[in-house]
Short mmCIF file of C-alpha atoms in Angstrom, two decimals:
data_model
loop_
_atom_site.label_atom_id
_atom_site.label_comp_id
_atom_site.label_asym_id
_atom_site.label_seq_id
_atom_site.Cartn_x
_atom_site.Cartn_y
_atom_site.Cartn_z
CA MET A 1 -33.33 -5.82 9.45
CA ALA A 2 -35.31 -8.98 8.77
CA LEU A 3 -38.43 -7.50 10.40
CA MET A 4 -38.01 -4.24 8.46
CA GLY A 5 -37.80 -6.17 5.20
CA TYR A 6 -40.79 -8.29 6.19
CA ALA A 7 -42.94 -5.24 6.95
CA ARG A 8 -41.86 -3.45 3.76
CA SER A 9 -42.52 -6.35 1.40
CA ALA A 10 -45.72 -7.63 3.00
CA SER A 11 -47.96 -6.26 0.24
CA ARG A 12 -45.73 -7.65 -2.52
CA VAL A 13 -45.66 -11.04 -0.81
CA HIS A 14 -49.46 -11.04 -0.73
CA TRP A 15 -49.79 -10.59 -4.49
CA HIS A 16 -46.88 -12.90 -5.29
CA ILE A 17 -48.30 -15.82 -3.29
CA TYR A 18 -51.96 -15.40 -4.17
CA GLY A 19 -51.65 -13.69 -7.55
CA VAL A 20 -48.67 -15.33 -9.21
CA LEU A 21 -48.34 -18.68 -7.47
CA GLU A 22 -52.11 -18.87 -6.80
CA ASP A 23 -51.46 -20.71 -3.56
CA THR A 24 -54.65 -20.40 -1.52
CA SER A 25 -54.01 -23.31 0.84
CA PRO A 26 -54.62 -22.76 4.60
CA HIS A 27 -50.86 -22.48 5.20
CA ALA A 28 -50.29 -19.84 2.49
CA PHE A 29 -50.64 -16.72 4.58
CA SER A 30 -48.41 -13.92 5.81
CA PRO A 31 -48.39 -13.88 9.64
CA ALA A 32 -48.79 -10.72 11.67
CA LEU A 33 -45.68 -8.73 12.52
CA GLY A 34 -45.68 -9.89 16.14
CA GLN A 35 -45.85 -13.56 15.17
CA ALA A 36 -43.19 -13.05 12.52
CA GLY A 37 -40.99 -11.30 15.09
CA ALA A 38 -41.36 -14.17 17.55
CA ILE A 39 -40.47 -16.72 14.87
CA SER A 40 -37.47 -14.66 13.75
CA ALA A 41 -36.26 -14.24 17.33
CA LEU A 42 -36.59 -17.96 18.03
CA SER A 43 -34.75 -18.84 14.82
CA THR A 44 -31.98 -16.38 15.67
CA LEU A 45 -31.66 -17.75 19.19
CA LEU A 46 -31.48 -21.35 17.98
CA PHE A 47 -28.91 -20.45 15.31
CA PHE A 48 -26.53 -18.70 17.67
CA ALA A 49 -27.05 -21.35 20.35
CA LEU A 50 -25.97 -23.98 17.83
CA VAL A 51 -22.94 -21.88 16.82
CA VAL A 52 -21.89 -21.41 20.46
CA PHE A 53 -22.36 -25.12 21.15
CA LEU A 54 -20.21 -26.11 18.17
CA LEU A 55 -17.49 -23.65 19.18
CA TRP A 56 -17.59 -24.96 22.74
CA VAL A 57 -17.25 -28.56 21.54
CA VAL A 58 -14.38 -27.73 19.18
CA ILE A 59 -12.48 -25.76 21.83
CA ARG A 60 -12.94 -28.40 24.51
CA VAL A 61 -11.95 -31.23 22.20
CA SER A 62 -8.94 -29.42 20.74
CA ARG A 63 -7.59 -28.74 24.24
CA HIS A 64 -8.01 -32.34 25.33
CA PHE A 65 -4.99 -34.57 25.61
CA GLY A 66 -4.19 -36.82 22.70
CA PHE A 67 -6.19 -34.73 20.25
CA SER A 68 -4.89 -34.55 16.70
CA THR A 69 -6.08 -33.10 13.41
CA GLN A 70 -6.66 -36.65 12.22
CA TYR A 71 -9.78 -36.66 14.39
CA PHE A 72 -11.42 -34.18 12.04
CA PHE A 73 -12.29 -37.26 9.98
CA LEU A 74 -15.37 -39.15 11.12
CA ALA A 75 -14.01 -42.65 11.76
CA PRO A 76 -10.92 -41.62 13.83
CA PHE A 77 -13.02 -39.09 15.72
CA VAL A 78 -15.63 -41.72 16.70
CA HIS A 79 -12.86 -44.11 17.75
CA TRP A 80 -11.24 -41.38 19.86
CA VAL A 81 -14.55 -40.47 21.55
CA VAL A 82 -15.30 -44.12 22.34
CA SER A 83 -11.86 -44.59 23.92
CA LEU A 84 -12.10 -41.44 26.06
CA PRO A 85 -13.51 -43.14 29.20
CA GLU A 86 -10.44 -45.34 29.41
CA LYS A 87 -8.05 -42.38 29.09
CA LEU A 88 -9.71 -39.85 31.34
CA PRO A 89 -7.49 -38.82 34.29
CA VAL A 90 -8.83 -38.34 37.76
CA PRO A 91 -9.98 -34.70 37.92
CA ALA A 92 -8.32 -32.58 40.54
CA ALA A 93 -10.40 -30.57 42.96
CA ARG A 94 -10.77 -26.98 41.91
CA GLN A 95 -12.53 -23.95 43.22
CA VAL A 96 -15.64 -22.73 41.46
CA SER A 97 -15.40 -19.10 40.49
CA LYS A 98 -18.14 -16.95 41.91
CA GLN A 99 -17.94 -14.52 39.01
CA SER A 100 -20.22 -15.26 36.08
CA SER A 101 -18.63 -15.98 32.73
CA PRO A 102 -18.64 -13.18 30.10
CA LEU A 103 -20.20 -15.68 27.70
CA TRP A 104 -23.28 -16.07 29.86
CA LYS A 105 -23.55 -12.29 30.19
CA ALA A 106 -23.48 -11.94 26.41
CA LEU A 107 -26.11 -14.65 25.98
CA ALA A 108 -28.36 -13.04 28.59
CA SER A 109 -28.02 -9.65 26.89
CA ALA A 110 -28.83 -11.14 23.47
CA CYS A 111 -31.89 -12.95 24.82
CA GLY A 112 -33.09 -9.80 26.53
CA LEU A 113 -32.68 -7.81 23.33
CA LEU A 114 -34.62 -10.39 21.30
CA ILE A 115 -37.44 -10.43 23.85
CA PHE A 116 -37.58 -6.62 23.78
CA LEU A 117 -37.78 -6.57 19.96
CA VAL A 118 -40.58 -9.15 19.97
CA TYR A 119 -42.40 -7.06 22.59
CA LEU A 120 -42.11 -3.99 20.35
CA SER A 121 -43.39 -5.90 17.31
CA TYR A 122 -46.62 -6.70 19.17
CA TRP A 123 -47.27 -2.97 19.62
CA VAL A 124 -47.73 -2.68 15.86
CA PRO A 125 -51.29 -3.38 14.62
CA GLN A 126 -51.40 -7.11 13.97
CA LEU A 127 -52.67 -7.75 10.44
CA VAL A 128 -52.70 -11.26 9.03
CA SER A 129 -52.74 -11.66 5.24
CA LEU A 130 -55.17 -14.52 4.69
CA PRO A 131 -55.70 -16.26 1.34
CA PRO A 132 -58.38 -14.44 -0.66
CA LYS A 133 -61.52 -16.19 -1.75
CA LYS A 134 -61.77 -16.79 -5.46
CA VAL A 135 -64.91 -15.11 -6.80
CA ALA A 136 -66.14 -16.24 -10.20
CA PHE A 137 -67.01 -13.50 -12.69
CA ASP A 138 -70.71 -13.77 -13.48
CA PRO A 139 -71.82 -11.23 -16.13
CA THR A 140 -75.48 -12.11 -15.60
CA GLN A 141 -75.38 -10.47 -12.15
CA ILE A 142 -74.23 -7.11 -13.54
CA LYS A 143 -77.04 -4.55 -13.60
CA THR A 144 -75.32 -1.16 -13.82
CA LYS A 145 -72.04 0.35 -14.96
CA ALA A 146 -71.01 0.64 -11.32
CA ASP A 147 -71.43 -3.12 -10.94
CA LEU A 148 -69.35 -3.64 -14.06
CA ALA A 149 -66.56 -1.37 -12.79
CA GLU A 150 -66.58 -3.15 -9.41
CA ALA A 151 -66.31 -6.53 -11.15
CA GLY A 152 -63.41 -5.16 -13.18
CA LYS A 153 -61.75 -4.00 -9.97
CA GLN A 154 -61.94 -7.52 -8.55
CA LEU A 155 -60.35 -8.85 -11.73
CA PHE A 156 -57.70 -6.09 -11.70
CA PHE A 157 -56.53 -7.07 -8.21
CA GLY A 158 -57.22 -10.77 -8.68
CA LYS A 159 -57.23 -13.01 -11.73
CA ALA A 160 -55.80 -10.44 -14.15
CA GLN A 161 -52.82 -9.81 -11.80
CA CYS A 162 -52.61 -6.19 -12.98
CA ALA A 163 -51.74 -4.96 -9.47
CA LEU A 164 -48.46 -6.89 -9.57
CA CYS A 165 -47.03 -4.00 -11.62
CA HIS A 166 -49.72 -1.32 -11.95
CA SER A 167 -50.66 0.76 -8.93
CA VAL A 168 -53.69 2.99 -8.76
CA GLU A 169 -51.83 5.94 -7.21
CA GLN A 170 -48.41 7.23 -8.22
CA THR A 171 -45.45 5.59 -6.45
CA GLU A 172 -41.79 6.55 -6.02
CA ALA A 173 -40.39 3.69 -8.10
CA PRO A 174 -43.18 2.48 -10.42
CA ARG A 175 -42.79 -0.75 -12.35
CA ALA A 176 -45.56 0.23 -14.77
CA PRO A 177 -47.81 3.27 -15.42
CA ALA A 178 -50.20 4.19 -12.62
CA MET A 179 -53.92 3.88 -13.33
CA GLN A 180 -55.26 6.95 -11.54
CA GLY A 181 -56.66 9.44 -14.05
CA LEU A 182 -56.03 7.13 -16.99
CA GLY A 183 -59.75 6.85 -17.75
CA ALA A 184 -59.87 10.55 -18.64
CA LYS A 185 -56.72 10.45 -20.79
CA ARG A 186 -57.23 7.30 -22.84
CA THR A 187 -60.10 6.04 -24.97
CA ARG A 188 -61.77 2.69 -24.58
CA GLU A 189 -60.09 1.38 -27.73
CA TYR A 190 -56.67 2.48 -26.47
CA ILE A 191 -57.12 0.73 -23.11
CA TYR A 192 -58.31 -2.45 -24.79
CA GLU A 193 -55.41 -2.45 -27.27
CA SER A 194 -52.95 -1.94 -24.42
CA MET A 195 -54.11 -5.24 -22.91
CA VAL A 196 -54.14 -7.36 -26.08
CA LYS A 197 -51.16 -5.67 -27.79
CA PRO A 198 -48.97 -4.27 -25.01
CA GLU A 199 -46.02 -3.98 -27.41
CA ALA A 200 -47.90 -1.48 -29.60
CA VAL A 201 -47.01 1.42 -27.31
CA ILE A 202 -43.70 1.90 -25.46
CA TYR A 203 -44.30 3.46 -22.06
CA LYS A 204 -41.65 5.67 -20.49
CA GLN A 205 -41.29 7.51 -17.21
CA TYR A 206 -41.25 11.29 -17.44
CA ALA A 207 -41.82 12.16 -13.79
CA GLU A 208 -38.13 11.83 -12.84
CA GLU A 209 -35.32 14.23 -13.63
CA GLY A 210 -33.17 13.51 -16.63
CA PRO A 211 -34.04 11.59 -19.79
CA ALA A 212 -37.13 9.40 -19.78
CA LYS A 213 -36.52 5.69 -19.28
CA LEU A 214 -38.53 2.53 -19.82
CA PHE A 215 -40.55 0.96 -17.05
CA SER A 216 -38.91 -2.10 -15.51
CA SER A 217 -41.81 -4.53 -16.03
CA GLN A 218 -42.95 -6.15 -19.26
CA MET A 219 -46.69 -6.57 -19.63
CA PRO A 220 -48.03 -9.94 -20.82
CA ILE A 221 -50.92 -10.35 -23.26
CA ILE A 222 -53.93 -10.46 -20.96
CA ASN A 223 -56.28 -12.56 -23.12
CA LYS A 224 -53.72 -15.34 -23.56
CA PRO A 225 -52.19 -17.80 -21.07
CA PRO A 226 -51.16 -17.63 -18.30
CA VAL A 227 -53.66 -14.84 -17.46
CA ASP A 228 -56.16 -15.79 -20.19
CA LEU A 229 -59.04 -13.38 -19.54
CA SER A 230 -62.26 -13.91 -21.47
CA GLU A 231 -63.80 -11.17 -23.61
CA THR A 232 -66.37 -10.32 -20.94
CA GLU A 233 -63.65 -10.10 -18.29
CA MET A 234 -61.58 -7.86 -20.57
CA LEU A 235 -64.47 -5.41 -20.92
CA ALA A 236 -64.96 -5.40 -17.15
CA VAL A 237 -61.31 -4.42 -16.64
CA VAL A 238 -61.70 -1.70 -19.28
CA ALA A 239 -64.72 -0.38 -17.37
CA PHE A 240 -62.72 -0.26 -14.13
CA VAL A 241 -59.83 1.63 -15.75
CA GLN A 242 -62.32 4.07 -17.29
CA SER A 243 -63.86 4.68 -13.87
CA LEU A 244 -60.50 5.98 -12.60
CA GLY A 245 -61.07 9.58 -13.59
CA GLY A 246 -63.27 9.11 -16.64
CA GLN A 247 -66.69 7.96 -17.81
CA VAL A 248 -67.50 4.27 -18.23
CA THR A 249 -68.62 3.66 -21.81
CA VAL A 250 -68.97 -0.13 -21.58
CA GLU A 251 -72.64 -1.11 -21.26
CA PRO A 252 -73.76 -4.08 -19.11
CA GLU A 253 -75.96 -5.31 -21.98
CA GLU A 254 -72.91 -5.32 -24.23
CA VAL A 255 -71.09 -7.63 -21.83
CA LYS A 256 -74.08 -9.94 -21.42
CA ALA A 257 -74.41 -10.24 -25.20
CA LEU A 258 -70.96 -11.83 -25.33
CA ILE A 259 -71.94 -14.69 -23.02
CA PRO A 260 -72.16 -17.98 -24.95
CA VAL A 261 -75.64 -19.48 -25.12
CA SER A 262 -74.57 -22.68 -23.37
CA ALA A 263 -72.97 -20.72 -20.51
CA SER A 264 -76.01 -18.48 -20.03
CA GLU A 265 -78.30 -21.51 -19.91
CA LYS A 266 -76.13 -23.09 -17.21
CA VAL A 267 -76.23 -19.91 -15.14
CA ARG A 268 -80.01 -19.65 -15.57
CA ASP A 269 -80.48 -23.29 -14.58
CA GLY A 270 -78.31 -22.78 -11.48
CA ASN A 271 -75.54 -25.19 -12.55
#
């Protein structure tokens, strides 16, 4: 069940770690399914081994002579353990049973099952979710509308964190409206207003049977903290949304005109 949940939520973990927490350290990655299966199997084995060991200790101690419930407290228990060598009787000779204990059979079966599950997990294509590289948005490098839409796509799946709730294609249980085909249905002004004033329009789901209901997520204001997109970045996202089924009306020159003079000089000087 743990491996099924890991495989199902791998994509959400990716965006939560890198998009929300913005943890791009070398250790912030989602391991491949085989590695995750091996770690889960080892953790399970250690857990049950510890449980069996504790049960074995409790049963052996409780059956020992002179044992009392007072030894459940630390000080009397330590005193009783220290005095055991003086009270131990001479063990009588006994025959060793040739039949293996049912406990060892159960442990061997559990270990075999864990090894088999780990073996199966390595048959799945091993994909490691590595931290993404942060790419700065540079409007001066945009030459065409296609470049602008591609830059908006990087922002959509990166800094803007839109993909945390919005998917491009329709999903079974959407948290927010899907973006596919939205460029042909909505104007540029409508898309822009939806990002700066998300409360202006109440979105509902109509694809399901029964009365329409609100989406589960609540959209933040994109040009304010914590997302805090600049005006040029906002227009790039608008261009990407327009490209999903519609015509891009945002011009590259329009975006470049919004660059502050000081920032453009730094880019031109190579700083």
